XYZ file of C-alpha atoms in Angstrom:
720
model
C -38.994 19.003 61.340
C -41.836 19.538 58.806
C -44.711 17.198 58.815
C -46.613 15.985 55.803
C -49.323 18.800 56.298
C -46.784 21.413 56.059
C -46.103 23.639 53.046
C -44.033 22.083 50.420
C -42.941 24.329 47.458
C -45.799 26.850 48.111
C -48.569 24.257 47.974
C -50.370 22.704 51.099
C -50.875 19.006 51.081
C -53.827 17.945 53.386
C -52.425 14.291 53.685
C -49.700 12.192 52.382
C -50.204 11.154 48.689
C -52.935 13.777 48.110
C -52.663 15.923 44.985
C -51.953 19.653 45.430
C -55.289 21.864 45.750
C -53.769 24.076 43.295
C -53.139 22.599 39.886
C -49.506 22.912 38.568
C -48.811 25.160 35.612
C -49.016 23.491 32.276
C -45.512 24.465 31.361
C -42.335 24.756 33.618
C -41.565 28.514 34.405
C -39.064 29.838 31.780
C -35.528 30.554 33.195
C -35.023 34.256 33.599
C -32.848 35.296 30.439
C -31.617 38.507 32.156
C -29.835 36.906 34.766
C -26.412 38.288 35.637
C -24.816 35.336 34.191
C -26.648 35.725 30.868
C -25.686 39.384 30.752
C -22.035 38.650 31.445
C -21.997 36.091 28.731
C -23.793 38.400 26.235
C -21.199 41.283 27.041
C -18.141 39.062 26.481
C -19.619 37.913 23.209
C -20.404 41.343 21.947
C -17.276 43.235 23.336
C -15.013 42.368 20.296
C -17.913 43.222 17.833
C -18.337 46.608 19.671
C -14.723 47.357 19.365
C -14.376 46.385 15.799
C -17.701 48.390 14.957
C -16.192 51.441 16.615
C -12.912 51.120 14.645
C -14.409 50.699 11.341
C -16.703 53.804 12.185
C -13.556 55.890 13.167
C -11.759 54.890 9.905
C -14.764 55.558 7.781
C -14.552 52.324 5.802
C -18.401 52.261 5.594
C -21.214 54.878 4.768
C -23.616 55.857 7.369
C -26.361 53.532 5.908
C -24.183 50.505 6.165
C -23.256 50.857 9.853
C -26.513 49.576 11.282
C -26.590 46.294 9.179
C -23.015 45.955 9.682
C -23.298 45.944 13.687
C -26.210 43.633 13.520
C -24.577 40.929 11.509
C -21.461 40.950 13.647
C -23.594 39.454 16.326
C -25.013 36.645 14.161
C -23.299 33.418 13.467
C -22.093 32.542 10.177
C -23.969 30.246 7.872
C -22.633 26.851 7.024
C -20.798 26.914 3.871
C -19.104 24.042 2.040
C -17.362 23.080 -1.059
C -18.198 20.143 -3.083
C -14.701 18.595 -4.099
C -14.434 17.830 -7.855
C -12.582 14.765 -6.835
C -15.614 13.626 -5.028
C -15.262 9.914 -5.378
C -15.927 6.975 -7.688
C -19.211 8.132 -9.213
C -18.956 11.735 -10.585
C -21.887 13.811 -10.003
C -23.239 11.577 -7.310
C -22.785 13.891 -4.370
C -24.345 16.839 -6.217
C -27.282 14.582 -6.826
C -27.415 13.626 -3.051
C -27.385 17.404 -2.048
C -30.165 18.239 -4.602
C -32.279 15.407 -3.058
C -31.521 16.735 0.463
C -32.572 20.214 -0.545
C -35.905 18.981 -1.868
C -36.557 16.879 1.262
C -35.603 19.656 3.581
C -38.165 21.829 1.968
C -40.909 19.371 2.710
C -43.389 19.570 5.739
C -42.332 16.196 6.974
C -38.602 17.679 7.260
C -39.762 20.805 9.195
C -41.831 19.082 11.743
C -40.097 18.806 15.020
C -39.791 15.292 16.892
C -42.347 14.446 19.365
C -41.060 14.299 22.900
C -40.795 10.975 24.543
C -43.700 9.999 26.817
C -43.075 10.125 30.420
C -44.527 8.063 33.307
C -44.128 10.833 35.916
C -47.757 11.769 36.856
C -46.499 15.275 37.692
C -45.225 16.019 34.332
C -47.577 18.271 32.612
C -49.196 17.408 29.306
C -48.296 19.452 26.364
C -51.112 20.379 24.038
C -50.891 18.851 20.489
C -50.304 22.229 18.673
C -47.110 22.625 20.984
C -45.685 19.492 19.230
C -46.659 19.692 15.659
C -45.774 23.257 14.998
C -43.278 23.251 12.049
C -40.066 25.133 12.240
C -39.320 27.267 9.351
C -36.263 26.036 7.539
C -33.928 27.513 4.969
C -32.624 24.527 2.921
C -29.120 24.345 1.496
C -28.550 25.951 -1.911
C -25.578 26.538 -4.419
C -24.032 29.951 -4.177
C -24.732 31.786 -7.473
C -21.347 33.147 -8.117
C -19.583 29.700 -8.424
C -19.542 27.592 -11.414
C -20.976 24.176 -11.496
C -22.754 24.273 -8.062
C -19.383 23.523 -6.205
C -20.338 25.775 -3.066
C -23.390 25.297 -1.003
C -24.507 27.107 2.046
C -27.466 26.999 4.651
C -28.430 28.911 7.638
C -27.384 26.881 10.641
C -30.060 27.623 13.314
C -29.057 25.657 16.330
C -32.590 25.616 17.578
C -33.552 23.926 14.326
C -30.764 21.612 14.568
C -31.829 20.695 18.071
C -35.528 20.226 17.152
C -35.383 18.686 13.626
C -34.406 15.084 13.371
C -34.165 15.641 9.527
C -31.625 18.420 9.811
C -29.662 16.187 12.280
C -29.413 13.448 9.640
C -28.389 15.915 7.074
C -25.466 17.421 9.223
C -24.477 13.718 9.843
C -24.381 13.158 6.101
C -22.085 16.337 5.662
C -19.825 15.190 8.522
C -19.367 11.613 6.873
C -18.736 13.318 3.494
C -16.200 15.700 5.227
C -14.388 12.942 6.760
C -14.098 11.146 3.539
C -12.703 14.267 1.760
C -15.565 14.679 -0.589
C -16.837 17.886 1.138
C -14.595 20.802 2.489
C -16.035 23.199 5.163
C -14.733 26.629 4.227
C -15.848 30.246 4.617
C -17.370 31.558 1.299
C -15.090 34.663 0.905
C -11.912 32.508 1.589
C -12.710 30.639 -1.669
C -12.345 33.705 -3.643
C -8.429 34.030 -3.813
C -7.867 30.587 -5.630
C -10.739 31.468 -7.829
C -9.019 34.831 -8.867
C -5.892 33.096 -9.394
C -7.275 30.975 -12.161
C -5.164 27.943 -11.498
C -5.020 25.509 -14.241
C -3.357 22.117 -15.183
C 0.431 22.681 -15.579
C 0.736 25.546 -13.382
C 3.182 25.365 -10.467
C 1.425 26.863 -7.423
C 2.608 27.915 -4.055
C 0.358 28.315 -0.986
C 2.721 30.127 1.278
C 0.622 30.091 4.525
C -1.495 27.078 3.807
C -2.604 25.470 7.022
C -5.422 24.338 7.695
C -5.463 23.604 4.045
C -8.880 24.426 2.661
C -7.338 26.699 -0.088
C -4.704 24.050 -0.702
C -7.289 21.498 -1.617
C -9.206 24.056 -3.704
C -5.892 24.756 -5.877
C -5.313 21.047 -6.133
C -8.868 20.504 -7.504
C -8.419 23.198 -9.969
C -5.189 21.560 -11.312
C -6.943 18.157 -11.690
C -10.206 19.333 -13.076
C -8.620 21.307 -15.836
C -6.449 18.380 -17.015
C -7.082 17.113 -20.608
C -9.309 14.459 -21.240
C -6.647 11.776 -21.942
C -4.538 12.751 -18.719
C -5.111 10.522 -15.893
C -5.343 12.034 -12.303
C -2.229 10.429 -11.315
C -0.314 11.825 -14.244
C -1.615 15.512 -14.173
C 0.920 18.191 -14.894
C 1.619 20.856 -12.504
C 1.955 20.921 -8.617
C 1.101 22.711 -5.406
C 3.591 23.503 -2.677
C 1.636 23.816 0.483
C 3.854 25.522 3.043
C 3.267 26.424 6.953
C 5.782 27.639 9.271
C 4.383 25.625 12.133
C 5.295 21.811 11.871
C 2.323 20.608 13.704
C -0.207 22.583 11.613
C 1.692 21.428 8.456
C 1.268 17.864 9.496
C -2.489 18.295 9.978
C -2.432 20.039 6.406
C -0.576 16.857 5.022
C -3.462 14.740 6.486
C -6.219 16.945 5.021
C -4.509 16.855 1.538
C -3.869 13.156 1.631
C -7.741 12.649 1.326
C -7.595 13.952 -2.384
C -5.582 11.138 -3.456
C -3.574 13.305 -5.680
C 0.444 12.755 -6.068
C 0.775 16.502 -7.265
C 1.320 18.056 -4.024
C 4.248 18.669 -1.352
C 3.843 19.905 2.171
C 6.681 21.895 3.577
C 7.328 23.706 6.872
C 9.522 26.825 6.592
C 9.226 30.456 7.310
C 7.708 32.049 4.075
C 10.736 34.141 3.751
C 13.286 31.217 3.597
C 11.509 28.910 1.165
C 14.099 27.107 -0.772
C 13.127 27.672 -4.223
C 14.597 29.966 -7.035
C 13.195 33.339 -7.978
C 10.355 33.101 -10.375
C 9.801 29.301 -9.877
C 6.046 29.649 -9.394
C 3.240 30.583 -11.891
C 0.773 31.314 -9.050
C 1.235 32.135 -5.403
C -1.404 32.555 -2.868
C -0.258 34.522 0.302
C -3.090 34.356 2.685
C -1.047 36.291 5.399
C -1.541 35.801 9.233
C -3.494 38.687 10.440
C -5.247 39.807 13.720
C -8.381 38.177 12.443
C -11.204 40.811 13.061
C -12.912 39.590 9.977
C -13.703 36.180 11.874
C -15.465 37.798 14.831
C -18.583 36.141 13.761
C -17.013 32.753 13.982
C -15.003 33.589 16.940
C -17.270 36.030 19.196
C -14.910 35.883 22.070
C -12.130 37.212 19.971
C -9.650 39.565 21.668
C -8.960 42.147 19.224
C -6.886 45.462 19.455
C -5.992 47.554 16.389
C -2.466 48.056 17.752
C -1.888 44.351 16.914
C -2.043 45.311 13.241
C 1.261 47.271 13.333
C 3.632 44.460 13.985
C 1.563 42.290 11.876
C 1.839 44.688 8.795
C 5.764 44.437 9.015
C 5.502 40.475 8.841
C 2.686 40.681 5.976
C 4.867 43.070 3.950
C 7.837 40.551 3.994
C 5.664 37.664 3.171
C 4.062 39.468 0.313
C 7.424 40.526 -1.032
C 8.809 37.085 -1.049
C 5.677 35.684 -2.590
C 6.283 38.169 -5.468
C 9.915 37.055 -5.556
C 8.974 33.425 -6.199
C 6.421 34.344 -8.813
C 7.386 34.101 -12.467
C 7.286 37.142 -14.588
C 3.737 37.505 -15.930
C 2.353 35.262 -13.029
C -0.067 36.258 -10.409
C 0.152 36.478 -6.621
C -2.992 36.842 -4.377
C -2.509 38.761 -1.056
C -5.365 38.181 1.196
C -6.218 38.622 5.002
C -9.291 37.933 7.000
C -8.977 41.442 8.413
C -10.812 44.712 7.540
C -7.997 46.964 9.069
C -6.391 49.019 6.375
C -2.999 48.852 8.235
C -2.864 45.090 7.415
C -4.526 45.682 4.072
C -4.021 48.599 1.852
C -0.867 49.661 3.884
C 0.811 46.415 3.029
C -0.228 46.551 -0.567
C 1.070 50.156 -0.958
C 4.382 49.397 0.581
C 4.984 46.509 -1.736
C 4.082 48.704 -4.698
C 6.486 51.571 -3.496
C 9.467 48.978 -3.150
C 8.548 47.098 -6.459
C 7.588 50.090 -8.740
C 6.475 49.413 -12.127
C 7.531 45.628 -11.885
C 4.083 44.968 -10.058
C 0.601 46.036 -10.672
C -2.668 45.619 -8.993
C -4.948 43.617 -11.573
C -8.156 45.346 -12.512
C -10.849 42.779 -11.540
C -13.786 45.159 -11.384
C -15.639 43.088 -13.880
C -14.733 39.710 -12.460
C -17.398 37.753 -10.618
C -20.028 40.456 -10.559
C -22.438 38.447 -8.362
C -19.948 38.889 -5.483
C -20.988 42.216 -3.708
C -17.839 44.106 -2.547
C -16.371 47.491 -1.793
C -13.191 49.004 -3.549
C -9.862 49.386 -1.636
C -9.509 52.796 0.180
C -6.890 55.205 -0.711
C -6.252 56.867 2.580
C -6.503 55.622 6.384
C -5.490 56.507 9.867
C -3.299 54.555 12.390
C -4.111 54.095 15.927
C -1.348 54.524 18.468
C -0.202 51.279 19.730
C 0.033 52.708 23.224
C -2.686 55.116 23.476
C -5.956 53.630 22.259
C -8.191 56.419 20.634
C -5.394 58.456 19.212
C -5.079 58.199 15.480
C -2.432 59.633 13.043
C -2.979 60.651 9.596
C 0.752 60.339 8.455
C 3.982 59.062 9.930
C 5.231 62.705 10.325
C 2.249 63.311 12.724
C 3.648 60.791 15.084
C 6.168 62.307 17.656
C 9.548 61.756 16.636
C 10.436 60.000 19.914
C 7.873 57.349 19.326
C 8.206 56.678 15.384
C 10.381 53.540 16.046
C 6.890 52.170 17.537
C 4.954 53.228 14.502
C 6.635 52.081 11.244
C 6.177 54.370 8.272
C 4.944 51.513 6.265
C 1.682 51.612 8.042
C 0.689 54.935 6.683
C -0.404 55.935 3.283
C 2.037 59.101 3.345
C 0.424 60.233 -0.029
C 1.891 57.048 -1.583
C -1.743 55.704 -2.314
C -3.096 58.370 -4.498
C -2.038 56.590 -7.558
C -3.809 55.670 -10.882
C -3.790 52.542 -13.041
C -1.822 49.495 -11.797
C -1.137 51.218 -8.478
C -4.723 52.298 -7.631
C -5.499 50.852 -4.324
C -9.214 51.018 -5.334
C -8.753 47.852 -7.337
C -8.537 45.876 -4.212
C -11.493 44.012 -2.888
C -13.182 44.732 0.463
C -15.632 42.144 1.643
C -17.749 43.186 4.608
C -19.887 40.719 6.522
C -23.265 42.476 6.081
C -22.887 42.442 2.274
C -23.550 38.866 1.581
C -23.696 37.221 4.976
C -20.069 36.256 5.184
C -16.984 37.072 7.239
C -14.669 39.990 6.638
C -11.973 39.612 4.110
C -9.519 41.778 1.845
C -7.949 40.668 -1.415
C -5.512 42.180 -3.751
C -4.586 40.364 -7.078
C -1.067 41.298 -8.017
C 0.756 40.740 -11.364
C 4.530 40.550 -11.686
C 5.422 42.397 -14.900
C 9.114 42.291 -14.572
C 11.822 40.993 -12.105
C 11.796 42.832 -8.709
C 14.327 45.855 -8.473
C 17.599 45.261 -6.539
C 16.938 45.827 -2.932
C 13.236 45.854 -2.966
C 13.385 43.155 -0.087
C 15.980 44.947 2.072
C 15.521 46.942 5.233
C 11.978 45.821 5.992
C 11.333 47.119 9.354
C 11.121 44.599 12.206
C 7.881 44.234 13.980
C 7.863 46.557 17.196
C 6.994 44.928 20.404
C 3.573 46.532 21.140
C 3.047 44.402 24.083
C 6.278 45.240 25.927
C 4.533 45.622 29.326
C 6.017 43.630 32.389
C 3.160 41.581 32.336
C 3.622 40.427 28.700
C 7.429 39.718 29.324
C 6.478 37.774 32.517
C 3.914 35.720 30.492
C 6.747 35.148 27.777
C 8.972 33.968 30.453
C 6.487 31.627 31.901
C 5.809 30.047 28.374
C 9.542 29.572 27.614
C 9.941 27.751 31.137
C 6.967 25.568 30.181
C 8.493 24.623 26.800
C 11.859 23.860 28.486
C 10.288 21.619 31.135
C 8.336 19.755 28.323
C 11.554 19.296 26.448
C 13.133 17.772 29.666
C 10.372 15.034 30.017
C 11.908 13.013 27.186
C 10.048 10.051 25.667
C 6.657 9.213 26.893
C 2.911 9.484 26.230
C 3.166 12.877 24.809
C 5.850 12.033 22.450
C 3.696 8.905 21.298
C 0.818 11.460 20.424
C 3.126 13.640 18.511
C 4.262 10.746 16.420
C 0.530 9.838 15.772
C -0.129 13.481 14.770
C 2.699 13.518 12.375
C 2.115 10.197 10.742
C 2.794 12.048 7.391
C 5.990 13.312 8.666
C 7.518 10.398 10.337
C 7.805 6.832 8.816
C 10.349 5.263 11.304
C 12.662 6.310 13.929
C 15.466 7.040 11.492
C 13.257 9.508 9.495
C 14.763 12.531 7.648
C 13.447 15.899 6.814
C 13.842 15.224 3.196
C 12.690 12.601 0.608
C 15.222 10.907 -1.651
C 14.559 8.574 -4.828
C 14.020 5.043 -3.746
C 16.649 3.639 -6.292
C 19.343 6.032 -4.977
C 20.482 3.600 -2.416
C 21.364 -0.152 -2.632
C 18.818 -0.887 0.089
C 16.194 0.893 -2.085
C 17.120 -1.000 -5.195
C 16.868 -4.391 -3.473
C 13.433 -3.445 -1.884
C 11.930 -2.423 -5.315
C 13.364 -5.671 -7.075
C 11.678 -7.888 -4.447
C 8.322 -5.890 -4.749
C 8.239 -5.681 -8.675
C 8.927 -9.374 -8.918
C 6.262 -10.297 -6.399
C 3.472 -8.254 -8.118
C 5.078 -8.761 -11.600
C 5.142 -4.888 -12.164
C 5.687 -3.847 -15.730
C 9.204 -2.288 -16.529
C 7.438 0.769 -17.934
C 6.543 1.758 -14.240
C 8.057 5.452 -13.486
C 10.469 4.324 -10.839
C 12.062 7.592 -10.902
C 8.928 8.950 -9.170
C 9.346 6.665 -6.095
C 10.521 8.501 -2.875
C 11.464 7.368 0.653
C 12.659 9.182 3.704
C 13.964 6.348 5.780
C 16.843 3.883 5.437
C 14.661 0.817 5.828
C 12.805 1.899 2.475
C 9.495 0.248 3.707
C 7.040 3.388 3.306
C 7.272 4.225 -0.467
C 5.659 7.373 -1.753
C 4.658 8.062 -5.463
C 4.934 11.561 -6.695
C 3.972 13.193 -10.155
C 6.993 14.074 -12.528
C 6.700 17.799 -11.577
C 6.779 17.187 -7.877
C 9.957 15.060 -8.505
C 11.628 17.885 -10.392
C 10.432 20.483 -7.769
C 12.070 18.429 -4.887
C 15.285 18.205 -6.856
C 15.181 21.931 -7.458
C 14.813 22.393 -3.709
C 17.742 20.174 -2.929
C 19.975 22.293 -5.403
C 18.879 25.495 -3.963
C 19.744 24.206 -0.298
C 23.056 23.093 -1.461
C 23.785 26.517 -3.130
C 23.037 28.546 -0.020
C 25.393 29.904 2.403
C 26.358 27.903 5.607
C 23.747 28.113 8.326
C 20.925 28.708 6.053
C 17.974 26.555 6.829
C 17.630 23.267 5.126
C 14.600 21.901 3.192
C 12.011 20.346 5.564
C 9.346 18.344 3.637
C 6.531 16.928 5.644
C 4.736 15.072 3.060
C 5.047 14.488 -0.740
C 2.607 12.798 -3.019
C 0.617 9.811 -2.148
C 1.536 6.652 -0.118
C 2.151 3.568 -2.422
C 3.502 0.955 0.042
C 3.608 0.845 3.799
C 5.539 -1.446 5.992
C 4.031 -4.404 7.674
C 5.242 -6.882 10.442
C 7.237 -9.717 9.665
C 4.507 -12.059 10.488
C 2.336 -10.627 7.779
C 4.904 -10.474 5.226
C 5.263 -13.091 2.410
C 7.965 -13.937 0.072
C 10.326 -11.559 1.476
C 7.933 -8.510 0.961
C 7.740 -6.534 4.258
C 5.344 -3.919 2.653
C 1.673 -3.757 1.582
C -0.206 -1.756 -0.941
C -1.423 1.461 0.650
C -5.032 2.645 0.413
C -7.063 3.725 -2.723
C -4.559 5.826 -4.303
C -1.779 3.397 -4.222
C -4.159 0.600 -5.811
C -5.029 3.129 -8.402
C -1.425 3.697 -9.505
C -0.305 0.062 -9.319
C -3.231 -1.336 -11.126
C -2.001 -0.085 -14.308
C 1.296 -1.882 -14.203
C 0.957 -4.812 -12.034
C 0.108 -8.455 -13.531
C -0.123 -10.507 -10.515
C -2.565 -10.181 -7.616
C -4.721 -7.936 -9.829
C -8.237 -9.341 -9.910
C -11.317 -8.007 -12.074
C -14.610 -8.230 -10.044
C -18.211 -7.249 -10.806
C -19.884 -4.279 -9.095
C -22.277 -6.133 -6.978
C -19.294 -8.277 -5.602
C -17.594 -5.065 -4.553
C -20.635 -3.613 -2.974
C -20.848 -6.974 -0.986
C -17.269 -6.617 0.011
C -17.720 -3.024 1.223
C -20.577 -3.851 3.558
C -18.071 -5.185 6.188
C -14.417 -4.584 6.582
C -13.431 -8.096 7.221
C -14.765 -11.441 5.531
C -13.992 -15.100 6.955
C -12.681 -17.493 4.558
C -15.639 -19.608 4.872
C -18.244 -16.967 4.047
C -16.642 -16.025 0.755
C -17.988 -18.931 -1.269
C -21.680 -18.296 -0.372
C -21.563 -14.562 -0.561
C -19.213 -13.878 -3.425
C -18.379 -17.139 -5.249
C -16.603 -15.442 -8.287
C -14.319 -13.401 -5.853
C -13.768 -16.588 -3.654
C -12.509 -18.407 -6.880
C -10.259 -15.532 -7.820
C -8.865 -14.799 -4.528
C -7.665 -18.366 -4.130
C -4.829 -17.869 -6.568
C -3.563 -15.176 -4.254
C -0.922 -15.963 -1.789
C -1.677 -15.710 1.922
C -0.258 -12.898 3.887
C -0.310 -10.663 0.846
C -2.286 -7.686 -0.607
C -4.013 -7.664 -4.047
C -5.847 -5.161 -5.822
C -9.628 -5.775 -6.858
C -10.484 -3.570 -10.130
C -14.212 -2.944 -10.852
C -14.580 -1.411 -14.348
C -18.490 -1.375 -14.684
C -19.171 1.226 -12.101
C -21.812 2.792 -14.144
C -19.712 5.915 -15.094
C -16.912 4.505 -17.236
C -14.491 5.275 -14.350
C -12.927 2.069 -12.851
C -12.458 1.687 -9.012
C -9.363 -0.058 -7.524
C -9.598 -1.357 -3.991
C -6.603 -2.928 -2.003
C -7.495 -5.986 -0.043
C -5.227 -8.074 2.372
C -5.466 -11.810 2.530
C -4.565 -13.217 5.898
C -2.747 -16.322 6.972
C -6.116 -18.197 7.267
C -7.486 -16.730 3.975
C -9.750 -14.196 5.688
C -9.998 -10.897 3.718
C -9.700 -7.358 4.983
C -10.573 -4.265 2.827
C -7.698 -1.866 3.284
C -9.999 1.324 3.172
C -10.985 3.630 5.846
C -14.609 2.952 7.069
C -15.718 6.423 6.153
C -14.667 5.953 2.789
C -15.882 2.473 2.357
C -19.572 3.699 3.226
C -19.430 6.554 0.764
C -18.194 4.415 -1.947
C -20.615 1.455 -1.429
C -23.549 4.004 -1.455
C -22.310 5.528 -4.717
C -21.746 2.142 -6.353
C -25.198 0.938 -5.321
C -26.650 4.025 -7.187
C -24.128 3.667 -9.999
C -24.783 6.022 -12.898
C -28.399 5.629 -12.958
C -29.509 8.176 -10.348
C -26.929 10.821 -11.403
């Protein structure tokens, strides 16, 4: 056993409690950054970047002068990029005003000053010199991208060290998160915003987003439709629609939750394979096909990406099929955008070349060389090589160079085979290649296609099936294990997992008797009875467009409101499904329009009405037609109402006497709509409020939205 006079940590103490004879260092010794653990982590992060770099070099996609900056940027994280929604809230321009103020503040010396460390009572803690505390951290403030109109897209360099050290930057990121939750800001990679911009979507267009999840581009398309409507056209009556589709139902439900924040009735979310969408040929004016890909362009966002060029071969077969069906659904004269987040020509130019070969003169690549000149890009390439799916490092220039016994593994559509040396509308150099080092973005590919005539017969036939490039015993064993896990999960039946699925699919499931399709509310006797009760209770005008009310359960408690174009599109889907052969997949609609009424418990119902008004969107639609339970309030009263979600009956008279007087005419256990017209911008805001049995008021707006609306109303139009 060591005594008090023995050596402790390399310092000899003469007696208990005595300070060390050698003073401790002023700063703790820095952890060695070259430890095996750090080296292993770095190697894992750079492995995908090295593989992608070598592949790009082998293909000759970049010049020698581009290779060094290209490799350097692959190891750097992406900047934070976000889009300001044109449907940003009750005060147009308020959010851009806030961002401008944040930009000015973050450029100040105060914002770039790190926080001082908290004092410690430990006598052994070394004291830091003042200069170590007050040294500012250089910060690049957020700024709008110069190639977007109206300062809609902003970005800033996200330095983790700066976020960790600067309280001002932490507050700014909290502000972005709050606005994102409210649906006013959309986090999205800069290059992925280009396909919707190239499509030039306008009000009146019927638009399809074929592979839509997670929904960033869908919201952008919806914003373009609403923002280009006429001055006299209300948001709830805008012509045009967006059909957002995803093959995975779980992702489609998350997509529905995202588009719901925009409060626009001109959207339908479906879950189908892109090849089986139940719409007639030429139904859409614009189609966005952001096809699934191997994702090498996302390596900056996912540095641990496991990537192989061989995966592009089976993916190209699926991409070709999706692109051809996108063109089938496009109207003559309409546009289709084909894009991937891949730099692999097998998934990019090879797919476009095969589509052009099959479609002939009915499809052309649009010449966009003078569009968005501020966007730095490279043209598409006319020739490329394909790497062997089984022998890495072995490349073939054409399908004829592949050994005949192995050609079934390497479909001919992956090769240029002399088909790409075309001029005019079939010139692959009209495509866009966006490399990460050009403007500090991810990797991306875009081809804008115009349909000039109906597709020739047989253009969609005999598309090669994706070869199994991972047919090893290990892969087959893994596939078998996954199938067993899925079967075991299905046998568990109802339980906690099922409850979680219902929560996730709130937009897809109203009740236990839910169907995969929407039907008109007035189609059934039960629906007509429900609407008669609701319209009588709220004294809804007869001019209300009841044909645009949809339900998907027999109880008819949860009622959706859709635009006229969405209502017609759903009818078209039903006719298309009815006319298909037996065994064809039926329509599966996850969400349509906005929620107008939601069911409530019997104890919360009044006058036989078992529903309540749902959210801001439902209140905005009904306020135009309802005569009862519609109350006009002042802006200050609405601000006071938003400061807390729940107000006791006894407190209303003191805080909001005018509201208390008006709310007294509303029956208990019912909802009403408070309408504020003097928001400072000429745009009214409608807020649903529930009056309980005892007279207490509850604001039926999510807290994230309530905070944003309250702050915007406090500023009004004065600061915008």
